[in-house]
Amino acid sequence: MPINRDQVILVDEDDRPTGTADKMTAHRQGLLHRAFSVMLVCRDEGGAVKVLLQKRAAGKYHSAGLWSNSCCSHPIPGENTHAAAVERLQQELGIADPVSLSPMGFCRYRAELDSGLTENELDHVFVGTVPLDLTLRPNLLEVSETMWFDAECLAAALAADPCRFTAWLDRVWSICRKHPLLAR
């Protein structure tokens, strides 16, 4: 039987599975479902910490053209969330070798989006440390652009111009800040 990549895992407030739904149905009806967000980080030649942001492709079903964390998606029923995050990095960003990800916790958020959709997610957050010269081959159906952004400036940028960023990035960033490379 083929794997249906358009299914999401519905969960309760404690992340216990309660069923499954089609991804678009979950977003149209605002059903609580499991998701993951990954932030890749590195140090540049001068020692400054950088985070990899992606600009979502124009064809995305929501939040198109907005800057977001390095990678985000939903595990499918029966799939381990950590393994799904590693695989999705390869699919979205074309990273050849698996990245070691540190689980940082999760955030619960609900946001009304463009095109009448609602994000209602329990979002597992991971951080991966990578080299600055990491080779990226973004899937242009998912990602229109990538940028290494100064970690010290991200919170200020989110506050100054939130309309440039996805609805979940500020919450994801606050959890990522617990990572030893990002903690201040």
mmCIF file of C-alpha atoms in Angstrom:
data_model
loop_
_atom_site.group_PDB
_atom_site.id
_atom_site.type_symbol
_atom_site.label_atom_id
_atom_site.label_comp_id
_atom_site.label_asym_id
_atom_site.label_seq_id
_atom_site.Cartn_x
_atom_site.Cartn_y
_atom_site.Cartn_z
ATOM 1 C CA MET A 1 0.000 0.000 0.000
ATOM 2 C CA PRO A 2 1.476 3.412 -0.944
ATOM 3 C CA ILE A 3 2.293 5.896 1.809
ATOM 4 C CA ASN A 4 -0.079 8.869 1.930
ATOM 5 C CA ARG A 5 2.121 11.920 2.576
ATOM 6 C CA ASP A 6 -0.968 14.139 2.802
ATOM 7 C CA GLN A 7 -2.113 12.668 6.131
ATOM 8 C CA VAL A 8 -1.317 14.330 9.467
ATOM 9 C CA ILE A 9 -1.469 12.959 12.995
ATOM 10 C CA LEU A 10 -4.221 14.529 15.089
ATOM 11 C CA VAL A 11 -3.209 14.875 18.747
ATOM 12 C CA ASP A 12 -4.565 16.052 22.081
ATOM 13 C CA GLU A 13 -2.925 18.776 24.183
ATOM 14 C CA ASP A 14 -0.472 16.181 25.577
ATOM 15 C CA ASP A 15 0.633 15.072 22.086
ATOM 16 C CA ARG A 16 -1.244 11.771 22.306
ATOM 17 C CA PRO A 17 -2.523 10.659 18.889
ATOM 18 C CA THR A 18 -6.299 10.863 18.531
ATOM 19 C CA GLY A 19 -6.604 10.022 14.837
ATOM 20 C CA THR A 20 -5.534 11.163 11.400
ATOM 21 C CA ALA A 21 -6.806 13.646 8.853
ATOM 22 C CA ASP A 22 -6.013 14.877 5.395
ATOM 23 C CA LYS A 23 -3.550 17.789 5.688
ATOM 24 C CA MET A 24 -5.861 20.284 3.965
ATOM 25 C CA THR A 25 -8.851 19.196 6.073
ATOM 26 C CA ALA A 26 -6.796 19.693 9.240
ATOM 27 C CA HIS A 27 -5.853 23.215 8.123
ATOM 28 C CA ARG A 28 -9.334 24.165 6.899
ATOM 29 C CA GLN A 29 -10.982 22.984 10.126
ATOM 30 C CA GLY A 30 -8.181 24.071 12.475
ATOM 31 C CA LEU A 31 -7.678 20.556 13.883
ATOM 32 C CA LEU A 32 -4.825 20.136 16.387
ATOM 33 C CA HIS A 33 -2.075 18.077 14.757
ATOM 34 C CA ARG A 34 1.589 17.176 15.199
ATOM 35 C CA ALA A 35 4.256 19.115 13.336
ATOM 36 C CA PHE A 36 7.986 19.733 13.531
ATOM 37 C CA SER A 37 10.283 22.686 12.964
ATOM 38 C CA VAL A 38 14.048 22.554 12.450
ATOM 39 C CA MET A 39 16.542 25.381 12.876
ATOM 40 C CA LEU A 40 20.042 24.842 11.496
ATOM 41 C CA VAL A 41 22.790 26.882 13.156
ATOM 42 C CA CYS A 42 26.501 27.474 12.576
ATOM 43 C CA ARG A 43 29.355 29.787 13.494
ATOM 44 C CA ASP A 44 30.858 31.985 10.810
ATOM 45 C CA GLU A 45 34.580 32.677 10.388
ATOM 46 C CA GLY A 46 34.410 35.500 12.950
ATOM 47 C CA GLY A 47 32.641 33.353 15.550
ATOM 48 C CA ALA A 48 29.177 34.885 15.118
ATOM 49 C CA VAL A 49 26.267 32.456 15.339
ATOM 50 C CA LYS A 50 24.088 32.244 12.234
ATOM 51 C CA VAL A 51 20.720 30.553 11.688
ATOM 52 C CA LEU A 52 19.516 29.255 8.345
ATOM 53 C CA LEU A 53 16.203 30.753 7.273
ATOM 54 C CA GLN A 54 14.212 29.700 4.242
ATOM 55 C CA LYS A 55 11.782 31.751 2.204
ATOM 56 C CA ARG A 56 8.744 29.616 1.469
ATOM 57 C CA ALA A 57 8.066 29.059 -2.224
ATOM 58 C CA ALA A 58 5.367 31.103 -3.952
ATOM 59 C CA GLY A 59 3.350 27.938 -4.643
ATOM 60 C CA LYS A 60 2.999 26.838 -1.002
ATOM 61 C CA TYR A 61 -0.609 26.366 0.128
ATOM 62 C CA HIS A 62 -0.093 28.852 2.965
ATOM 63 C CA SER A 63 2.496 31.362 4.164
ATOM 64 C CA ALA A 64 3.976 31.557 0.661
ATOM 65 C CA GLY A 65 6.827 34.027 0.263
ATOM 66 C CA LEU A 66 7.432 34.382 4.002
ATOM 67 C CA TRP A 67 10.710 33.757 5.799
ATOM 68 C CA SER A 68 10.686 30.831 8.209
ATOM 69 C CA ASN A 69 12.902 28.428 10.101
ATOM 70 C CA SER A 70 15.214 26.126 8.140
ATOM 71 C CA CYS A 71 12.618 23.410 7.606
ATOM 72 C CA CYS A 72 9.149 22.466 8.835
ATOM 73 C CA SER A 73 6.530 19.862 8.060
ATOM 74 C CA HIS A 74 4.343 17.145 9.568
ATOM 75 C CA PRO A 75 5.220 13.524 10.329
ATOM 76 C CA ILE A 76 2.820 11.069 8.725
ATOM 77 C CA PRO A 77 0.953 8.415 10.723
ATOM 78 C CA GLY A 78 3.381 5.781 12.003
ATOM 79 C CA GLU A 79 6.454 7.938 11.338
ATOM 80 C CA ASN A 80 8.875 8.975 14.077
ATOM 81 C CA THR A 81 8.917 12.776 14.344
ATOM 82 C CA HIS A 82 12.722 13.021 14.667
ATOM 83 C CA ALA A 83 13.279 10.749 11.654
ATOM 84 C CA ALA A 84 10.726 12.742 9.652
ATOM 85 C CA ALA A 85 12.590 15.970 10.442
ATOM 86 C CA VAL A 86 15.927 14.535 9.267
ATOM 87 C CA GLU A 87 14.331 13.240 6.061
ATOM 88 C CA ARG A 88 12.517 16.506 5.377
ATOM 89 C CA LEU A 89 15.794 18.468 5.586
ATOM 90 C CA GLN A 90 17.034 16.338 2.714
ATOM 91 C CA GLN A 91 13.799 16.778 0.724
ATOM 92 C CA GLU A 92 13.417 20.554 1.201
ATOM 93 C CA LEU A 93 17.024 21.730 1.306
ATOM 94 C CA GLY A 94 18.812 18.982 -0.629
ATOM 95 C CA ILE A 95 21.257 18.290 2.192
ATOM 96 C CA ALA A 96 23.134 15.145 1.163
ATOM 97 C CA ASP A 97 24.111 13.775 4.573
ATOM 98 C CA PRO A 98 21.723 13.352 7.506
ATOM 99 C CA VAL A 99 22.005 16.169 10.050
ATOM 100 C CA SER A 100 22.229 15.338 13.758
ATOM 101 C CA LEU A 101 19.276 17.073 15.416
ATOM 102 C CA SER A 102 18.837 17.949 19.087
ATOM 103 C CA PRO A 103 15.243 17.924 20.347
ATOM 104 C CA MET A 104 14.573 21.227 22.126
ATOM 105 C CA GLY A 105 10.956 20.777 23.204
ATOM 106 C CA PHE A 106 7.708 21.779 21.595
ATOM 107 C CA CYS A 107 5.343 24.689 21.263
ATOM 108 C CA ARG A 108 1.591 24.768 20.931
ATOM 109 C CA TYR A 109 0.169 27.471 18.731
ATOM 110 C CA ARG A 110 -2.876 28.408 16.725
ATOM 111 C CA ALA A 111 -2.774 31.011 13.958
ATOM 112 C CA GLU A 112 -5.259 32.177 11.339
ATOM 113 C CA LEU A 113 -3.401 32.186 8.027
ATOM 114 C CA ASP A 114 -3.816 33.598 4.566
ATOM 115 C CA SER A 115 -6.204 31.785 2.230
ATOM 116 C CA GLY A 116 -8.613 31.000 5.081
ATOM 117 C CA LEU A 117 -6.523 28.253 6.663
ATOM 118 C CA THR A 118 -5.704 27.747 10.342
ATOM 119 C CA GLU A 119 -2.508 26.364 11.818
ATOM 120 C CA ASN A 120 -3.288 24.528 15.044
ATOM 121 C CA GLU A 121 -0.154 22.607 15.858
ATOM 122 C CA LEU A 122 1.817 20.941 18.552
ATOM 123 C CA ASP A 123 5.195 21.681 16.999
ATOM 124 C CA HIS A 124 8.270 19.622 17.955
ATOM 125 C CA VAL A 125 11.362 21.832 17.682
ATOM 126 C CA PHE A 126 14.837 20.588 16.716
ATOM 127 C CA VAL A 127 18.193 22.347 16.324
ATOM 128 C CA GLY A 128 21.014 21.037 14.144
ATOM 129 C CA THR A 129 24.576 22.367 14.151
ATOM 130 C CA VAL A 130 26.115 22.416 10.674
ATOM 131 C CA PRO A 131 29.131 23.990 8.932
ATOM 132 C CA LEU A 132 28.687 27.396 7.283
ATOM 133 C CA ASP A 133 29.772 25.928 3.943
ATOM 134 C CA LEU A 134 27.002 23.318 4.046
ATOM 135 C CA THR A 135 25.906 22.558 0.491
ATOM 136 C CA LEU A 136 22.231 23.367 -0.013
ATOM 137 C CA ARG A 137 20.186 22.363 -3.044
ATOM 138 C CA PRO A 138 16.723 23.717 -2.195
ATOM 139 C CA ASN A 139 13.654 22.088 -3.701
ATOM 140 C CA LEU A 140 12.165 25.083 -5.534
ATOM 141 C CA LEU A 141 8.632 23.744 -5.033
ATOM 142 C CA GLU A 142 9.206 24.216 -1.286
ATOM 143 C CA VAL A 143 11.867 26.918 -0.885
ATOM 144 C CA SER A 144 12.486 29.980 -3.053
ATOM 145 C CA GLU A 145 15.562 31.246 -1.201
ATOM 146 C CA THR A 146 17.775 30.590 1.825
ATOM 147 C CA MET A 147 19.783 32.974 3.982
ATOM 148 C CA TRP A 148 22.197 32.680 6.915
ATOM 149 C CA PHE A 149 20.857 35.245 9.398
ATOM 150 C CA ASP A 150 22.676 36.679 12.409
ATOM 151 C CA ALA A 151 21.168 34.891 15.426
ATOM 152 C CA GLU A 152 21.577 37.945 17.662
ATOM 153 C CA CYS A 153 19.402 40.007 15.303
ATOM 154 C CA LEU A 154 16.572 37.532 14.694
ATOM 155 C CA ALA A 155 14.367 38.452 17.668
ATOM 156 C CA ALA A 156 14.591 42.148 16.766
ATOM 157 C CA ALA A 157 13.766 41.424 13.114
ATOM 158 C CA LEU A 158 10.742 39.345 14.150
ATOM 159 C CA ALA A 159 9.495 42.182 16.359
ATOM 160 C CA ALA A 160 10.215 44.953 13.844
ATOM 161 C CA ASP A 161 8.581 43.373 10.790
ATOM 162 C CA PRO A 162 6.499 40.303 11.733
ATOM 163 C CA CYS A 163 4.668 40.293 8.381
ATOM 164 C CA ARG A 164 7.875 39.107 6.653
ATOM 165 C CA PHE A 165 7.926 35.900 8.734
ATOM 166 C CA THR A 166 5.715 32.855 9.281
ATOM 167 C CA ALA A 167 3.269 32.884 12.185
ATOM 168 C CA TRP A 168 5.171 30.185 14.061
ATOM 169 C CA LEU A 169 8.755 31.436 13.712
ATOM 170 C CA ASP A 170 8.792 33.597 16.850
ATOM 171 C CA ARG A 171 7.599 30.665 19.007
ATOM 172 C CA VAL A 172 10.051 28.254 17.393
ATOM 173 C CA TRP A 173 12.885 30.746 17.865
ATOM 174 C CA SER A 174 12.128 31.167 21.583
ATOM 175 C CA ILE A 175 12.526 27.400 22.044
ATOM 176 C CA CYS A 176 15.659 27.219 19.883
ATOM 177 C CA ARG A 177 17.289 29.827 22.139
ATOM 178 C CA LYS A 178 17.738 27.082 24.769
ATOM 179 C CA HIS A 179 20.349 25.381 22.562
ATOM 180 C CA PRO A 180 23.877 25.888 24.008
ATOM 181 C CA LEU A 181 25.103 27.618 20.851
ATOM 182 C CA LEU A 182 22.191 30.084 20.972
ATOM 183 C CA ALA A 183 21.728 30.635 24.719
ATOM 184 C CA ARG A 184 22.796 34.002 26.089
#
